[in-house]
């Protein structure tokens, strides 16, 4: 398909913009999406190629691969799980329905971090605080939910999924 035909089919793209993509300008993501639809090129491969070009001057190859894995949700870390939060305990920071990446290796309940817990068949998150006498408090941000103070023996009764690494709220 020619540039002229592509511009005609997608009237918000000017033929000169398409020409600049072929010469020296990196294509915008929306253009890559349309290109993928029109040509059946794999969208992920187009995103990967663009990302490699953009990051090659500021990141080493390992960092580039990790950035691509994060963007495409294909992280090679087998110890991470994606969960959906099913309550509003951490709102406004983590909203009900948010998708969270959880590091299942880290169940240390380190103060200052947010951890995911399984209660029956649902998931919830709490921020870990430490009292002056060394007890842990699992604190919800939303006042509707109670905080839980843990003694030394209480930790074994919790179903700790792991430390929340990232959360995506949907509006």
PDB file of C-alpha atoms in Angstrom:
ATOM      1  CA  UNK A   1       0.000   0.000   0.000  1.00  0.00           C
ATOM      2  CA  UNK A   2       1.356   3.425  -0.881  1.00  0.00           C
ATOM      3  CA  UNK A   3       1.681   6.369   1.507  1.00  0.00           C
ATOM      4  CA  UNK A   4      -0.976   8.162  -0.479  1.00  0.00           C
ATOM      5  CA  UNK A   5      -3.418   5.256  -0.102  1.00  0.00           C
ATOM      6  CA  UNK A   6      -2.693   4.909   3.637  1.00  0.00           C
ATOM      7  CA  UNK A   7      -3.256   8.662   4.145  1.00  0.00           C
ATOM      8  CA  UNK A   8      -6.488   8.467   2.146  1.00  0.00           C
ATOM      9  CA  UNK A   9      -7.812   5.580   4.283  1.00  0.00           C
ATOM     10  CA  UNK A  10      -6.842   7.318   7.533  1.00  0.00           C
ATOM     11  CA  UNK A  11      -7.581  10.969   6.922  1.00  0.00           C
ATOM     12  CA  UNK A  12      -5.879  12.259  10.085  1.00  0.00           C
ATOM     13  CA  UNK A  13      -2.500  11.104   8.701  1.00  0.00           C
ATOM     14  CA  UNK A  14      -0.841  13.399   6.184  1.00  0.00           C
ATOM     15  CA  UNK A  15       1.240  11.819   3.450  1.00  0.00           C
ATOM     16  CA  UNK A  16       4.294  13.914   4.431  1.00  0.00           C
ATOM     17  CA  UNK A  17       4.094  12.625   8.021  1.00  0.00           C
ATOM     18  CA  UNK A  18       4.145   9.075   6.711  1.00  0.00           C
ATOM     19  CA  UNK A  19       7.129   9.944   4.512  1.00  0.00           C
ATOM     20  CA  UNK A  20       9.015  11.302   7.541  1.00  0.00           C
ATOM     21  CA  UNK A  21       8.361   8.012   9.372  1.00  0.00           C
ATOM     22  CA  UNK A  22      10.076   6.193   6.530  1.00  0.00           C
ATOM     23  CA  UNK A  23      13.076   8.525   6.576  1.00  0.00           C
ATOM     24  CA  UNK A  24      14.134   9.891   9.962  1.00  0.00           C
ATOM     25  CA  UNK A  25      11.237  10.235  12.400  1.00  0.00           C
ATOM     26  CA  UNK A  26      10.134   7.546  14.828  1.00  0.00           C
ATOM     27  CA  UNK A  27       6.508   6.591  14.260  1.00  0.00           C
ATOM     28  CA  UNK A  28       3.904   7.380  16.885  1.00  0.00           C
ATOM     29  CA  UNK A  29       2.249   4.481  18.679  1.00  0.00           C
ATOM     30  CA  UNK A  30      -1.146   5.158  17.086  1.00  0.00           C
ATOM     31  CA  UNK A  31       0.458   4.947  13.643  1.00  0.00           C
ATOM     32  CA  UNK A  32       2.052   1.604  14.550  1.00  0.00           C
ATOM     33  CA  UNK A  33      -1.339   0.338  15.651  1.00  0.00           C
ATOM     34  CA  UNK A  34      -2.954   1.305  12.334  1.00  0.00           C
ATOM     35  CA  UNK A  35       0.015  -0.097  10.416  1.00  0.00           C
ATOM     36  CA  UNK A  36      -0.440  -3.381  12.258  1.00  0.00           C
ATOM     37  CA  UNK A  37      -4.137  -3.478  11.360  1.00  0.00           C
ATOM     38  CA  UNK A  38      -3.521  -2.647   7.704  1.00  0.00           C
ATOM     39  CA  UNK A  39      -0.544  -4.940   7.110  1.00  0.00           C
ATOM     40  CA  UNK A  40      -1.046  -7.683   9.714  1.00  0.00           C
ATOM     41  CA  UNK A  41       2.456  -7.034  11.086  1.00  0.00           C
ATOM     42  CA  UNK A  42       2.672  -8.138  14.719  1.00  0.00           C
ATOM     43  CA  UNK A  43       1.939  -5.057  16.870  1.00  0.00           C
ATOM     44  CA  UNK A  44       4.215  -6.267  19.673  1.00  0.00           C
ATOM     45  CA  UNK A  45       7.141  -6.577  17.250  1.00  0.00           C
ATOM     46  CA  UNK A  46       6.532  -3.026  16.007  1.00  0.00           C
ATOM     47  CA  UNK A  47       6.447  -1.707  19.602  1.00  0.00           C
ATOM     48  CA  UNK A  48       9.576  -3.684  20.471  1.00  0.00           C
ATOM     49  CA  UNK A  49      11.502  -2.300  17.491  1.00  0.00           C
ATOM     50  CA  UNK A  50      10.482   1.297  18.259  1.00  0.00           C
ATOM     51  CA  UNK A  51      11.359   0.889  21.949  1.00  0.00           C
ATOM     52  CA  UNK A  52      14.813  -0.503  21.139  1.00  0.00           C
ATOM     53  CA  UNK A  53      15.567   2.499  18.917  1.00  0.00           C
ATOM     54  CA  UNK A  54      14.352   5.038  21.492  1.00  0.00           C
ATOM     55  CA  UNK A  55      16.206   3.496  24.440  1.00  0.00           C
ATOM     56  CA  UNK A  56      19.498   2.491  22.796  1.00  0.00           C
ATOM     57  CA  UNK A  57      21.130   5.842  23.606  1.00  0.00           C
ATOM     58  CA  UNK A  58      20.124   5.846  27.298  1.00  0.00           C
ATOM     59  CA  UNK A  59      19.993   2.204  28.443  1.00  0.00           C
ATOM     60  CA  UNK A  60      22.100  -0.920  28.199  1.00  0.00           C
ATOM     61  CA  UNK A  61      20.700  -3.986  26.372  1.00  0.00           C
ATOM     62  CA  UNK A  62      19.579  -5.691  29.596  1.00  0.00           C
ATOM     63  CA  UNK A  63      17.638  -2.603  30.710  1.00  0.00           C
ATOM     64  CA  UNK A  64      16.026  -2.345  27.281  1.00  0.00           C
ATOM     65  CA  UNK A  65      14.847  -5.964  27.457  1.00  0.00           C
ATOM     66  CA  UNK A  66      13.410  -5.377  30.930  1.00  0.00           C
ATOM     67  CA  UNK A  67      11.611  -2.218  29.759  1.00  0.00           C
ATOM     68  CA  UNK A  68      10.076  -4.119  26.851  1.00  0.00           C
ATOM     69  CA  UNK A  69       9.032  -6.952  29.166  1.00  0.00           C
ATOM     70  CA  UNK A  70       7.354  -4.493  31.530  1.00  0.00           C
ATOM     71  CA  UNK A  71       5.569  -2.645  28.693  1.00  0.00           C
ATOM     72  CA  UNK A  72       4.296  -5.835  27.101  1.00  0.00           C
ATOM     73  CA  UNK A  73       3.595  -7.580  30.415  1.00  0.00           C
ATOM     74  CA  UNK A  74       5.903 -10.459  29.497  1.00  0.00           C
ATOM     75  CA  UNK A  75       8.381 -10.143  32.335  1.00  0.00           C
ATOM     76  CA  UNK A  76      10.624 -13.171  32.487  1.00  0.00           C
ATOM     77  CA  UNK A  77      10.392 -13.200  36.279  1.00  0.00           C
ATOM     78  CA  UNK A  78       8.443 -16.365  37.021  1.00  0.00           C
ATOM     79  CA  UNK A  79       8.026 -15.294  40.651  1.00  0.00           C
ATOM     80  CA  UNK A  80       5.602 -12.503  39.777  1.00  0.00           C
ATOM     81  CA  UNK A  81       1.861 -12.947  39.650  1.00  0.00           C
ATOM     82  CA  UNK A  82      -0.781 -10.552  38.411  1.00  0.00           C
ATOM     83  CA  UNK A  83      -3.793 -10.219  40.697  1.00  0.00           C
ATOM     84  CA  UNK A  84      -6.927  -8.099  40.685  1.00  0.00           C
ATOM     85  CA  UNK A  85      -7.645  -6.213  43.925  1.00  0.00           C
ATOM     86  CA  UNK A  86     -11.187  -6.916  45.055  1.00  0.00           C
ATOM     87  CA  UNK A  87     -11.709  -4.261  47.738  1.00  0.00           C
ATOM     88  CA  UNK A  88     -11.164  -0.541  48.231  1.00  0.00           C
ATOM     89  CA  UNK A  89      -8.851  -0.818  51.260  1.00  0.00           C
ATOM     90  CA  UNK A  90      -5.944   1.042  49.607  1.00  0.00           C
ATOM     91  CA  UNK A  91      -7.965   3.714  47.770  1.00  0.00           C
ATOM     92  CA  UNK A  92      -7.151   6.180  46.402  1.00  0.00           C
ATOM     93  CA  UNK A  93      -3.709   4.663  45.689  1.00  0.00           C
ATOM     94  CA  UNK A  94      -4.815   1.195  44.622  1.00  0.00           C
ATOM     95  CA  UNK A  95      -8.427   1.139  43.538  1.00  0.00           C
ATOM     96  CA  UNK A  96     -10.890  -1.728  43.583  1.00  0.00           C
ATOM     97  CA  UNK A  97     -10.347  -3.647  40.343  1.00  0.00           C
ATOM     98  CA  UNK A  98      -6.716  -2.533  39.965  1.00  0.00           C
ATOM     99  CA  UNK A  99      -4.311  -5.008  38.406  1.00  0.00           C
ATOM    100  CA  UNK A 100      -1.213  -5.532  40.572  1.00  0.00           C
ATOM    101  CA  UNK A 101       2.070  -7.260  39.839  1.00  0.00           C
ATOM    102  CA  UNK A 102       3.055  -9.149  42.975  1.00  0.00           C
ATOM    103  CA  UNK A 103       6.532 -10.525  43.734  1.00  0.00           C
ATOM    104  CA  UNK A 104       5.750 -13.903  45.293  1.00  0.00           C
ATOM    105  CA  UNK A 105       9.358 -14.305  46.496  1.00  0.00           C
ATOM    106  CA  UNK A 106       9.080 -11.331  48.855  1.00  0.00           C
ATOM    107  CA  UNK A 107       6.861 -12.178  51.818  1.00  0.00           C
ATOM    108  CA  UNK A 108       9.070 -10.454  54.398  1.00  0.00           C
ATOM    109  CA  UNK A 109       6.484  -7.769  55.323  1.00  0.00           C
ATOM    110  CA  UNK A 110       9.083  -5.011  55.201  1.00  0.00           C
ATOM    111  CA  UNK A 111       7.785  -1.749  56.720  1.00  0.00           C
ATOM    112  CA  UNK A 112       6.958   0.909  54.148  1.00  0.00           C
ATOM    113  CA  UNK A 113       6.010  -1.594  51.446  1.00  0.00           C
ATOM    114  CA  UNK A 114       2.586  -2.732  50.273  1.00  0.00           C
ATOM    115  CA  UNK A 115       1.808  -6.445  50.327  1.00  0.00           C
ATOM    116  CA  UNK A 116      -0.986  -8.509  48.841  1.00  0.00           C
ATOM    117  CA  UNK A 117      -2.932 -10.976  50.993  1.00  0.00           C
ATOM    118  CA  UNK A 118      -5.458 -13.658  50.119  1.00  0.00           C
ATOM    119  CA  UNK A 119      -8.557 -13.837  52.314  1.00  0.00           C
ATOM    120  CA  UNK A 120     -10.692 -16.807  51.327  1.00  0.00           C
ATOM    121  CA  UNK A 121     -10.897 -16.420  47.529  1.00  0.00           C
ATOM    122  CA  UNK A 122     -10.242 -12.662  47.198  1.00  0.00           C
ATOM    123  CA  UNK A 123      -7.173 -10.431  47.220  1.00  0.00           C
ATOM    124  CA  UNK A 124      -6.519  -7.312  49.269  1.00  0.00           C
ATOM    125  CA  UNK A 125      -3.494  -5.081  49.825  1.00  0.00           C
ATOM    126  CA  UNK A 126      -2.159  -3.359  52.947  1.00  0.00           C
ATOM    127  CA  UNK A 127       0.825  -1.144  53.731  1.00  0.00           C
ATOM    128  CA  UNK A 128       3.176  -2.458  56.402  1.00  0.00           C
ATOM    129  CA  UNK A 129       4.104  -0.241  59.370  1.00  0.00           C
ATOM    130  CA  UNK A 130       6.171  -1.063  62.438  1.00  0.00           C
ATOM    131  CA  UNK A 131       5.406   0.066  65.991  1.00  0.00           C
ATOM    132  CA  UNK A 132       8.024   1.269  68.460  1.00  0.00           C
ATOM    133  CA  UNK A 133       7.920  -2.104  70.221  1.00  0.00           C
ATOM    134  CA  UNK A 134       8.490  -3.986  66.971  1.00  0.00           C
ATOM    135  CA  UNK A 135       4.990  -5.212  66.165  1.00  0.00           C
ATOM    136  CA  UNK A 136       3.766  -4.948  62.586  1.00  0.00           C
ATOM    137  CA  UNK A 137       0.619  -3.102  61.539  1.00  0.00           C
ATOM    138  CA  UNK A 138      -1.103  -3.857  58.237  1.00  0.00           C
ATOM    139  CA  UNK A 139      -2.764  -0.552  57.444  1.00  0.00           C
ATOM    140  CA  UNK A 140      -5.509   0.201  54.955  1.00  0.00           C
ATOM    141  CA  UNK A 141      -5.615   3.697  53.437  1.00  0.00           C
ATOM    142  CA  UNK A 142      -9.424   3.745  53.374  1.00  0.00           C
ATOM    143  CA  UNK A 143     -10.991   4.426  56.786  1.00  0.00           C
ATOM    144  CA  UNK A 144     -13.736   1.858  56.111  1.00  0.00           C
ATOM    145  CA  UNK A 145     -11.194  -0.930  56.712  1.00  0.00           C
ATOM    146  CA  UNK A 146      -9.557  -1.766  60.012  1.00  0.00           C
ATOM    147  CA  UNK A 147      -5.818  -1.981  60.472  1.00  0.00           C
ATOM    148  CA  UNK A 148      -4.437  -5.237  61.771  1.00  0.00           C
ATOM    149  CA  UNK A 149      -1.676  -5.336  64.398  1.00  0.00           C
ATOM    150  CA  UNK A 150       0.426  -8.485  64.260  1.00  0.00           C
ATOM    151  CA  UNK A 151       2.273 -10.265  67.013  1.00  0.00           C
ATOM    152  CA  UNK A 152       5.167 -12.627  66.343  1.00  0.00           C
ATOM    153  CA  UNK A 153       2.889 -15.678  66.011  1.00  0.00           C
ATOM    154  CA  UNK A 154       0.219 -13.979  63.873  1.00  0.00           C
ATOM    155  CA  UNK A 155       2.251 -13.936  60.644  1.00  0.00           C
ATOM    156  CA  UNK A 156       1.907 -17.686  60.134  1.00  0.00           C
ATOM    157  CA  UNK A 157      -1.891 -17.333  59.967  1.00  0.00           C
ATOM    158  CA  UNK A 158      -1.741 -14.864  57.061  1.00  0.00           C
ATOM    159  CA  UNK A 159      -1.882 -15.958  53.447  1.00  0.00           C
ATOM    160  CA  UNK A 160       0.773 -13.567  52.124  1.00  0.00           C
ATOM    161  CA  UNK A 161       0.818 -13.534  48.319  1.00  0.00           C
ATOM    162  CA  UNK A 162       3.825 -11.189  48.129  1.00  0.00           C
ATOM    163  CA  UNK A 163       5.021  -7.611  47.781  1.00  0.00           C
ATOM    164  CA  UNK A 164       3.132  -5.366  45.355  1.00  0.00           C
ATOM    165  CA  UNK A 165       5.588  -4.260  42.668  1.00  0.00           C
ATOM    166  CA  UNK A 166       3.185  -2.217  40.540  1.00  0.00           C
ATOM    167  CA  UNK A 167      -0.499  -1.382  40.322  1.00  0.00           C
ATOM    168  CA  UNK A 168      -2.596  -0.221  37.376  1.00  0.00           C
ATOM    169  CA  UNK A 169      -5.788   1.621  38.212  1.00  0.00           C
ATOM    170  CA  UNK A 170      -8.477   1.826  35.546  1.00  0.00           C
ATOM    171  CA  UNK A 171     -10.677   4.881  35.225  1.00  0.00           C
TER     172      UNK A 171
END
